[in-house]
Each structure stands twice: as C-alpha cells, then as structure tokens.
PDB file of C-alpha atoms in Angstrom:
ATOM      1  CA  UNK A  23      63.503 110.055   0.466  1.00  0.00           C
ATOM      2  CA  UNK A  24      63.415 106.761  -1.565  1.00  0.00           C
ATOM      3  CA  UNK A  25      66.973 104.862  -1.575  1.00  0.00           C
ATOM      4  CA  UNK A  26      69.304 103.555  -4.110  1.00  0.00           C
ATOM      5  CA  UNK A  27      67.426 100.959  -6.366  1.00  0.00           C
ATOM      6  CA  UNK A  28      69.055  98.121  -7.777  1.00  0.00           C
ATOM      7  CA  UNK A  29      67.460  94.998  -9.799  1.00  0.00           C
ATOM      8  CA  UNK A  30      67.280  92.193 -10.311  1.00  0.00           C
ATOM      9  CA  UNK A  31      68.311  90.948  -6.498  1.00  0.00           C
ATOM     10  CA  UNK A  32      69.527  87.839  -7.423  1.00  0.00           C
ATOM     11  CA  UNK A  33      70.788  85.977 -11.049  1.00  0.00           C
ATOM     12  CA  UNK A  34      72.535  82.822 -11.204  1.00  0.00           C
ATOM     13  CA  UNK A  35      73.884  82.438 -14.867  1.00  0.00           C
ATOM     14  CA  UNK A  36      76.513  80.169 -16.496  1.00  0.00           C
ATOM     15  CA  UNK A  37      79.686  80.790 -16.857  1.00  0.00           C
ATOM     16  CA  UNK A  38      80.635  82.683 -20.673  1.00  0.00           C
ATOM     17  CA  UNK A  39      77.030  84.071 -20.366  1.00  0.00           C
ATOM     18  CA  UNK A  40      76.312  87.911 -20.229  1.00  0.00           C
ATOM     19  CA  UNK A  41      74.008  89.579 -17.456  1.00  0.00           C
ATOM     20  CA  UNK A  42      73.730  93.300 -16.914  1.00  0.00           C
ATOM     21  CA  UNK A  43      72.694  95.122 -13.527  1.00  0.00           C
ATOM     22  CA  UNK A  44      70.333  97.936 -12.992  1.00  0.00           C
ATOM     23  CA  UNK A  45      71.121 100.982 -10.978  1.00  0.00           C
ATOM     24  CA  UNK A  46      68.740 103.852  -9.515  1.00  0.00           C
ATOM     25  CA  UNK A  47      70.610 106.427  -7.458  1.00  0.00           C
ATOM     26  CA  UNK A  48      69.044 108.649  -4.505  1.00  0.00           C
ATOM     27  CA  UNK A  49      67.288 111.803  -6.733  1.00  0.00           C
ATOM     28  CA  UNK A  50      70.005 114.492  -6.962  1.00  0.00           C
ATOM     29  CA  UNK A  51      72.848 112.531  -6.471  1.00  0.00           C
ATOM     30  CA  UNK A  52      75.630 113.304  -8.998  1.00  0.00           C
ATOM     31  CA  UNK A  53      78.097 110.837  -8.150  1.00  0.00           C
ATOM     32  CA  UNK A  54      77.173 107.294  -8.409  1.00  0.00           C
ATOM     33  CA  UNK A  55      79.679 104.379  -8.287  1.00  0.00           C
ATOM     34  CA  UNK A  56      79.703 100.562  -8.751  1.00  0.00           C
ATOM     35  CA  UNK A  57      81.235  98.241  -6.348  1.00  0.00           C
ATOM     36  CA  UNK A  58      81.538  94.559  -6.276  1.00  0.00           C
ATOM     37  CA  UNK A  59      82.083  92.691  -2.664  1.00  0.00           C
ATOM     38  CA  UNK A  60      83.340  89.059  -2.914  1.00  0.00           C
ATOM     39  CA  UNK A  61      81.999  87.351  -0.331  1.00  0.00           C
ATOM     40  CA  UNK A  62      84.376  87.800   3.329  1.00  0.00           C
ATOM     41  CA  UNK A  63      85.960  90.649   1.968  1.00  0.00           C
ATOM     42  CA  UNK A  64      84.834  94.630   1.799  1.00  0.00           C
ATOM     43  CA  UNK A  65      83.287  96.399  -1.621  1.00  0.00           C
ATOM     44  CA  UNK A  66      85.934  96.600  -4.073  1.00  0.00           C
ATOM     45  CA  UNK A  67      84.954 100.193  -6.647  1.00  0.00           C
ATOM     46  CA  UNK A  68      84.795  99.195 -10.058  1.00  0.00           C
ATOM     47  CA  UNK A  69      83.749 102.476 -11.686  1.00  0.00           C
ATOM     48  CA  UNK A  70      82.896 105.836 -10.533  1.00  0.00           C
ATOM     49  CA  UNK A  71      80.306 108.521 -12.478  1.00  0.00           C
ATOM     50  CA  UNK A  72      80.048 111.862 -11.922  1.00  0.00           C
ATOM     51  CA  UNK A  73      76.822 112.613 -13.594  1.00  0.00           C
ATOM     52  CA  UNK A  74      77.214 110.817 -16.732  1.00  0.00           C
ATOM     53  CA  UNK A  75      81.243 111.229 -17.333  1.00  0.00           C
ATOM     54  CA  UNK A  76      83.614 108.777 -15.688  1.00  0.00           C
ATOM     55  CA  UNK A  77      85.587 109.592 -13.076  1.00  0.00           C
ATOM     56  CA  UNK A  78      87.544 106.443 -12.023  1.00  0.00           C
ATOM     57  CA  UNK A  79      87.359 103.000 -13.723  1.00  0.00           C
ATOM     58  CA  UNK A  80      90.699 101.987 -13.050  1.00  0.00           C
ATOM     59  CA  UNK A  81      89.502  98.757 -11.594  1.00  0.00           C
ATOM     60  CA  UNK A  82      87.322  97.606 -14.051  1.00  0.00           C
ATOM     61  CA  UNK A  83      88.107  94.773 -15.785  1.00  0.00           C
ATOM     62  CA  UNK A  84      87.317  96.500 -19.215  1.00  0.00           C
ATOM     63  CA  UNK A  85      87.393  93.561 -21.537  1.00  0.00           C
ATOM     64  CA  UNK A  86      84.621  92.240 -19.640  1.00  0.00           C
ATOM     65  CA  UNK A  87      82.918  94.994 -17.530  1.00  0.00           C
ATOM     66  CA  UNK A  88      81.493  97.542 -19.147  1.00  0.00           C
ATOM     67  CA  UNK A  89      79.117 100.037 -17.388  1.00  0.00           C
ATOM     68  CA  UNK A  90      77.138 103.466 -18.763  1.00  0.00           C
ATOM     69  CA  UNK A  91      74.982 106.344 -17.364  1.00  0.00           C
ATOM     70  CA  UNK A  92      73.893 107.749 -20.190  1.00  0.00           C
ATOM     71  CA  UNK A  93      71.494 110.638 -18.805  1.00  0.00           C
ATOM     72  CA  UNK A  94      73.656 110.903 -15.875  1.00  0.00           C
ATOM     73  CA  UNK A  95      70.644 109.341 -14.004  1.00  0.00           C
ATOM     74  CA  UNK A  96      70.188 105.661 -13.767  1.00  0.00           C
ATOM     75  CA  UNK A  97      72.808 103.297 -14.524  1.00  0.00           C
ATOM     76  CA  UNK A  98      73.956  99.692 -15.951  1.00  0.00           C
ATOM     77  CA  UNK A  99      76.756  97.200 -15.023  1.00  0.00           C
ATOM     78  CA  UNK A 100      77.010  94.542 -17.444  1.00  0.00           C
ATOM     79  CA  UNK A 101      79.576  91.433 -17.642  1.00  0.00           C
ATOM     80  CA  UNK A 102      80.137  90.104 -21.164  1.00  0.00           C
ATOM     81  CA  UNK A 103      81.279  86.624 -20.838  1.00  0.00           C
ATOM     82  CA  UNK A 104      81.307  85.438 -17.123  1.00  0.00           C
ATOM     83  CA  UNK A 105      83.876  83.817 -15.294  1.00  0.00           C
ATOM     84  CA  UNK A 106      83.423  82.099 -12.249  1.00  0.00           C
ATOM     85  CA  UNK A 107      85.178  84.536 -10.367  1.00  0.00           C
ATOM     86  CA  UNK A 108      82.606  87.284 -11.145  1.00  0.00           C
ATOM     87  CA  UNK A 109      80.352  85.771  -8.586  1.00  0.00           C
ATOM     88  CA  UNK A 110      79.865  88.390  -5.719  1.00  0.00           C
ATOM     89  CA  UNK A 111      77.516  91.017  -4.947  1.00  0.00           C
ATOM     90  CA  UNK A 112      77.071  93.841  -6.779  1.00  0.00           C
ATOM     91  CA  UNK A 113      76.679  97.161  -4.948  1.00  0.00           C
ATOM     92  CA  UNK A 114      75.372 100.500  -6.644  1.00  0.00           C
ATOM     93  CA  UNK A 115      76.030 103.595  -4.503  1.00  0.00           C
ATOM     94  CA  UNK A 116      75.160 107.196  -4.757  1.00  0.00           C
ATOM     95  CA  UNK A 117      76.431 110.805  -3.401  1.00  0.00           C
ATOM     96  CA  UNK A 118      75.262 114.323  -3.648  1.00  0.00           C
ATOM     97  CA  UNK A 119      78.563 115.829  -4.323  1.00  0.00           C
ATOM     98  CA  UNK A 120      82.106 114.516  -5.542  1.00  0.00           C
ATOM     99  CA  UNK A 121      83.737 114.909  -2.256  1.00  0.00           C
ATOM    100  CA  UNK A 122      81.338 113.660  -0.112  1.00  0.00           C
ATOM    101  CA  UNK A 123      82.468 111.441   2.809  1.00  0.00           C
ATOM    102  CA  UNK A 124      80.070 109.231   2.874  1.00  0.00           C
ATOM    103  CA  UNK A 125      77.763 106.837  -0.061  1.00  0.00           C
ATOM    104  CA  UNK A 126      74.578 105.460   0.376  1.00  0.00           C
ATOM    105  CA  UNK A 127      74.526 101.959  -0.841  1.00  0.00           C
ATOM    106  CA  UNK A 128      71.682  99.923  -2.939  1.00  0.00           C
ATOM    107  CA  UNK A 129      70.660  96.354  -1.540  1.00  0.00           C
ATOM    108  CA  UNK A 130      73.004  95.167  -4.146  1.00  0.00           C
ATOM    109  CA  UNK A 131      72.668  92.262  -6.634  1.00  0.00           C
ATOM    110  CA  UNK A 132      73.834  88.606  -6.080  1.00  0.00           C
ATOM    111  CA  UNK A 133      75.500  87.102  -8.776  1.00  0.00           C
ATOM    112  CA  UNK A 134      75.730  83.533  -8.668  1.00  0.00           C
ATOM    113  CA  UNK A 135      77.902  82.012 -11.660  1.00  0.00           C
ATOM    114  CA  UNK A 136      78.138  78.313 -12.528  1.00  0.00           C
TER     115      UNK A 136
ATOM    116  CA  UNK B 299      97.370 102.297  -1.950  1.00  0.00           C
ATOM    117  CA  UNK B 300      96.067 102.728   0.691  1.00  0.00           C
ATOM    118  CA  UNK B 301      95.114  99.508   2.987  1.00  0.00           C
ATOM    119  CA  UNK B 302      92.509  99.442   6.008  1.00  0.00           C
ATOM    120  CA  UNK B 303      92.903  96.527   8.313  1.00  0.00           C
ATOM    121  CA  UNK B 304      90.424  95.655  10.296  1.00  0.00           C
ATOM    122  CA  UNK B 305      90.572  93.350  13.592  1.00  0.00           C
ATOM    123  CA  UNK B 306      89.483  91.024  15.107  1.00  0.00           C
ATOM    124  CA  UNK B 307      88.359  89.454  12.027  1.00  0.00           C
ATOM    125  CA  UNK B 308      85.336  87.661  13.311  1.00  0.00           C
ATOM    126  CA  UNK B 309      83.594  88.062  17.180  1.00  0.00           C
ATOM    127  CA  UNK B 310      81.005  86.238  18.609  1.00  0.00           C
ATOM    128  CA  UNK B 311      79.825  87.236  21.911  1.00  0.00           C
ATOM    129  CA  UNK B 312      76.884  87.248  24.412  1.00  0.00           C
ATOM    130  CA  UNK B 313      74.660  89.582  24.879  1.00  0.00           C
ATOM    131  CA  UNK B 314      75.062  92.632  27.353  1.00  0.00           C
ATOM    132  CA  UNK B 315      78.929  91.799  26.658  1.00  0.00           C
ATOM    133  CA  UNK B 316      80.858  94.640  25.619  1.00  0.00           C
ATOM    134  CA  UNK B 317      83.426  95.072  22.971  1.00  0.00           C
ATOM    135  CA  UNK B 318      85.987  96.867  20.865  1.00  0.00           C
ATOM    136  CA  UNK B 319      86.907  96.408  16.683  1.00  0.00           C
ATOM    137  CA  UNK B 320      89.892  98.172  15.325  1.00  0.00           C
ATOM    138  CA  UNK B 321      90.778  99.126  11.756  1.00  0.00           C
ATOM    139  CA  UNK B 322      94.347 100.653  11.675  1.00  0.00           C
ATOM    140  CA  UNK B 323      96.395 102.266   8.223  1.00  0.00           C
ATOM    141  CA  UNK B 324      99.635 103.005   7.568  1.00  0.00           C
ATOM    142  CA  UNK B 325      98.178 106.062   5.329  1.00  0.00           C
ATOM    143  CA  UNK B 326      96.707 109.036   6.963  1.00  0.00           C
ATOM    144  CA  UNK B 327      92.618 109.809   5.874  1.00  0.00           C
ATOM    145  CA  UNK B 328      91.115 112.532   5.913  1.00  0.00           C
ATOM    146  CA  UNK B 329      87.924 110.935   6.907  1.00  0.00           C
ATOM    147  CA  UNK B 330      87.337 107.716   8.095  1.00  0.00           C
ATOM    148  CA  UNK B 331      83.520 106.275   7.692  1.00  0.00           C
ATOM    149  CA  UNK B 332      82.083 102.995   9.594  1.00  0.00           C
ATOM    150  CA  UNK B 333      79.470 101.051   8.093  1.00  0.00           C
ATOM    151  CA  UNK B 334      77.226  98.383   9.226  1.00  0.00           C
ATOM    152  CA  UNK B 335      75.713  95.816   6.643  1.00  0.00           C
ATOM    153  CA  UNK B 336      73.188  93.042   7.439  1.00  0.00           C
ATOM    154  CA  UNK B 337      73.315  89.504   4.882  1.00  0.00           C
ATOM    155  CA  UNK B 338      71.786  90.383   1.718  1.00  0.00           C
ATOM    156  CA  UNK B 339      71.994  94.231   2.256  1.00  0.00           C
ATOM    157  CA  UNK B 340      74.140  96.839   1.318  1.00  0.00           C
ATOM    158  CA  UNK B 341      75.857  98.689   4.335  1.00  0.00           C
ATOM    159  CA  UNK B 342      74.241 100.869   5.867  1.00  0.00           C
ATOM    160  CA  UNK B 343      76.445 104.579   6.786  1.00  0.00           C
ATOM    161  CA  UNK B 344      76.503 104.575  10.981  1.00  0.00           C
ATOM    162  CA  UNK B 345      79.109 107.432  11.164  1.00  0.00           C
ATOM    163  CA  UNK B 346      81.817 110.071   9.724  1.00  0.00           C
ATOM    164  CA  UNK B 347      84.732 111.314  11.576  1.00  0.00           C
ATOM    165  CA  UNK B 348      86.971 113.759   9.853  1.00  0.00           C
ATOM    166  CA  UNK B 349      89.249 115.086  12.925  1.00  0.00           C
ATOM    167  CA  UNK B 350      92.329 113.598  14.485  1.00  0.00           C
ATOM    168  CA  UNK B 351      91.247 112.270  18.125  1.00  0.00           C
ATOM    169  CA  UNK B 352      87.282 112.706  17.495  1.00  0.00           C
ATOM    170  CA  UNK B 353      84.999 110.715  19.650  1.00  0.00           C
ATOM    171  CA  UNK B 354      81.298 110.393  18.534  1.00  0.00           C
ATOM    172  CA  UNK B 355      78.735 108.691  20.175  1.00  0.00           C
ATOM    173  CA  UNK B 356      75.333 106.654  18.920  1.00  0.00           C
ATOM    174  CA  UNK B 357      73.595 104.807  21.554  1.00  0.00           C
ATOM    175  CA  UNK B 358      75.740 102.226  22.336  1.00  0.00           C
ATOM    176  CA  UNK B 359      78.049 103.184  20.049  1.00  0.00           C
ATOM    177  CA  UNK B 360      81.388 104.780  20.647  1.00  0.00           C
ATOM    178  CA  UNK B 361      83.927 105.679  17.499  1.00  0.00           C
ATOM    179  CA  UNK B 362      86.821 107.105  17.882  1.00  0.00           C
ATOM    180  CA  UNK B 363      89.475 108.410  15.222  1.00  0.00           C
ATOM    181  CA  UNK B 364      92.900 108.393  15.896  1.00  0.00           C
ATOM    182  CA  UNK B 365      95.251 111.107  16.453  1.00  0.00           C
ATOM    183  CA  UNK B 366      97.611 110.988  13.379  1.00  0.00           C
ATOM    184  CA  UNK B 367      94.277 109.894  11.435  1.00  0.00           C
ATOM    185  CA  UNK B 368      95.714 106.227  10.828  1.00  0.00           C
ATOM    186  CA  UNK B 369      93.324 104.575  12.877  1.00  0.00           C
ATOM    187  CA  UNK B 370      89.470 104.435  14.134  1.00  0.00           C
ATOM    188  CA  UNK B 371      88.070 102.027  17.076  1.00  0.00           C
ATOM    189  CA  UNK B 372      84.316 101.144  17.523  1.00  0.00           C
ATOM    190  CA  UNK B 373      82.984 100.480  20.968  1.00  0.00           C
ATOM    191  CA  UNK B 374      79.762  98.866  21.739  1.00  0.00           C
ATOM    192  CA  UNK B 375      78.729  98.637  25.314  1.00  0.00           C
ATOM    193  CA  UNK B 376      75.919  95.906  26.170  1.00  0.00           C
ATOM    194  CA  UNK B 377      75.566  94.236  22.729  1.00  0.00           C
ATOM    195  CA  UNK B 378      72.387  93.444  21.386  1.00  0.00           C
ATOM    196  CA  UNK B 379      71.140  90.539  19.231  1.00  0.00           C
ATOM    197  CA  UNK B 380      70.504  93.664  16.648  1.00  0.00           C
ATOM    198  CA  UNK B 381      73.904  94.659  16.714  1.00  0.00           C
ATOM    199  CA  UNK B 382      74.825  91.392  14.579  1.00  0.00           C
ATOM    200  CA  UNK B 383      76.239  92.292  11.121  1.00  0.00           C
ATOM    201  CA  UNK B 384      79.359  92.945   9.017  1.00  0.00           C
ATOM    202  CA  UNK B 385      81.390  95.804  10.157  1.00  0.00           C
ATOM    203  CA  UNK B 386      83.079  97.972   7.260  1.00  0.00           C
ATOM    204  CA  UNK B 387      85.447 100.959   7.404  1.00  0.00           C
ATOM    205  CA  UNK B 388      86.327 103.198   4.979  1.00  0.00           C
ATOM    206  CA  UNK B 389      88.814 106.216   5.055  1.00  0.00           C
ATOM    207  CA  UNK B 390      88.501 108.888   2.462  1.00  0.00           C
ATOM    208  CA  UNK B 391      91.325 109.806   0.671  1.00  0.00           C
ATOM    209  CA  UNK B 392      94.184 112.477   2.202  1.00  0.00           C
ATOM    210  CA  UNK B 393      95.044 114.685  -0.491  1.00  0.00           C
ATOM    211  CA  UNK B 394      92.998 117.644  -1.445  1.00  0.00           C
ATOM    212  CA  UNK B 395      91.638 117.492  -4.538  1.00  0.00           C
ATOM    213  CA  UNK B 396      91.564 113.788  -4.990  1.00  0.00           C
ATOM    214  CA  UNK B 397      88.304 111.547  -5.775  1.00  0.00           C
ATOM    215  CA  UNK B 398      86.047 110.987  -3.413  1.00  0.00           C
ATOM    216  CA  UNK B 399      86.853 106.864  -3.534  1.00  0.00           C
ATOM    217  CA  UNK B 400      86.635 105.356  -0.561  1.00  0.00           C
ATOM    218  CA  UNK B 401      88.669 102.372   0.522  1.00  0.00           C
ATOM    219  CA  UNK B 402      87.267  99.872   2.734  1.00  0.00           C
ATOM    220  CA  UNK B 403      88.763  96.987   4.867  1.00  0.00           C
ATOM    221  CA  UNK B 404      87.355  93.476   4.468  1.00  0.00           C
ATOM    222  CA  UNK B 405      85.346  94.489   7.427  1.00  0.00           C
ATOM    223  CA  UNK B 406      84.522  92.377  11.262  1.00  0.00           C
ATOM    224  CA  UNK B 407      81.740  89.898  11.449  1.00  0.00           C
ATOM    225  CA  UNK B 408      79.935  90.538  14.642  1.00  0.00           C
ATOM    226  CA  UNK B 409      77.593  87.611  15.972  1.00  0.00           C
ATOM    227  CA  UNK B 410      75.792  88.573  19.336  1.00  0.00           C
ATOM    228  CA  UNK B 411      74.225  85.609  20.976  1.00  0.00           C
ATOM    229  CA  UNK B 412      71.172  85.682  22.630  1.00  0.00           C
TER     230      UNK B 412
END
C-alpha cells in the first residue's frame, strides 16, 4: 500500500511570497488533515477534511492559509504572503475513518522562509 | 484544551542502556497514540492504547497507559543506535462524538550513542 505523498520536499522562498503544498493521501482514506510542526515542538493541525468538506480549521490562520480538496482526493496547502514565522514543516496526514485513533503521516514539506 | 507534556525533554544515552519517557495530562483520552519520527520524516505510528492500565509490548518496547487515562510511559530496554528519533504522543479526544483531532506533546528527543 503506497503512503501519503507530499511535494515538493523542500522550498525556501522570501518572505511576502506565496508557495502552495501538495498532498496525496493513502487510497481510501476519507479524512485527511494538515499539520505544521515548528521545529522542537510537536505537529500543530491546521485543517481537517473529511472527504472534501471541512471538518476543523479552527487553527488556520485564514487570512493567510488557505487549503482545498476539491474531489475529496488529493489536496493543497497554500500560504499567501509569507511571514517568517511560517517556516516549519509541513505534514499531510490521512485516515480511513473520522474516528480513527491513529494518522499516517506524509514525509512532510520543509519550508524555509527568508 | 487539552495539553500533553512530555518528559524528559531531551535523552542521550549509550547503547544497551535502558530507559523510560513520560507524557502526563491533566485531561482524560480516550486513546493515547506514540509516534516515532526520524529528521526529515514524518512520524511514523508505533502504537495505540485505548484502555486505562494497558500494557503493550513491541520488541523492546514497553507502553503503558495510565489508569485514569491521563498518562502513558514508554520503556525501551537495551537501546539501539536505531532507536534514535523524536518521540511524539498524542491522546485522542474523550468525548464521544467529538473529531478525531489528535493533540500531540512537543515530543522527547532520543539520541542513543554507539
């Protein structure tokens, strides 16, 4: 069973630029959530799917973050200007069903931004 | 909101040592999940517990959840080089009904010395 996808791996961008984040989730997998994890710290959810609805975003810094999953399949996370506090890693993860218990993560993306 | 603490912070230890990680909540879960991420990957599930006082074993590995469900401890007896990483738990949320977020502590980074 091929794993969550995520691309590109790495991006270093300027600060007030955009970037946006690709996200392939686990075949069957309903729920599918961002996270970002600031480096020394855990995965912090920024926005939850289930299927192509949203379930949680409540985190999301919305005049920046925006994110869709428009075929309730694959996904995009996209930042819209940068600050310099947006650099972390950004995590895709995917479940079968709402309530699992558990998420299997992506490799995530690095965000580097100057 | 619900807060996972995790101690010690950061361990470094020889090998065939053995040791002990805590993450302790003031908030009852009804699961609690441990996860093991290596640099530049996402983590990487190494085991549920959903019952007050469960002990489950992998390898090396000993978990055990907490009576009241506040609490989790992983063992590892005779640590490996392999065993290095970023330790992450995550408890599932207590009332039924309710997303399937998961909240995760900043997590323990192991380093196992040759």
């Amino acid at each position: 069973e091929a794993g969550v996808a995520q691309s590109p791996r790495y991006k270093i961008i300027e600060k007030r630029q955009s970037v946006a984040f690709w996200c392939n989730p686990i075949s069957g997998h309903a729920t599918l959530y961002w996270y970002q994890q600031i480096l020394g710290q855990g995965p912090k959810l920024l926005i939850q799917f289930q299927n192509n609805g949203v379930v949680d975003d409540s985190q999301l810094p919305k005049d920046r973050f925006s994110a869709e999953r428009l075929k309730g399949v694959d996904s995009t996370l996209k930042i819209q200007p940068a600050k310099l506090e947006d650099s972390a890693v950004y995590l895709c993860a995917s479940n079968r069903l709402r309530d699992a218990r558990s998420e299997y993560f992506g490799p995530g993306t690095r965000l580097t931004v100057l | 909101t619900q807060l996972l603490e995790q101690s010690p912070q950061f361990l470094s230890i020889q090998e065939g040592e053995n040791l002990t990680v805590y993450c302790n909540s003031s908030s009852v879960f009804s699961s609690l999940q441990w996860y093991r991420q290596e640099p530049g990957e996402g983590p990487v599930l190494l085991v549920t517990v959903v019952t007050g006082g469960e002990v489950k074993k992998l390898k090396r590995l000993t978990f055990q959840f907490g009576d009241a469900r506040k609490d989790s401890s992983l063992h590892i007896t005779a640590a490996q080089p392999g065993d290095t990483g970023l330790y992450l738990c995550a408890g599932g949320p207590h009332k039924t009904g309710a997303n399937s977020k998961l909240t995760f502590g900043k997590g323990i980074t192991l380093s196992v010395r040759p």
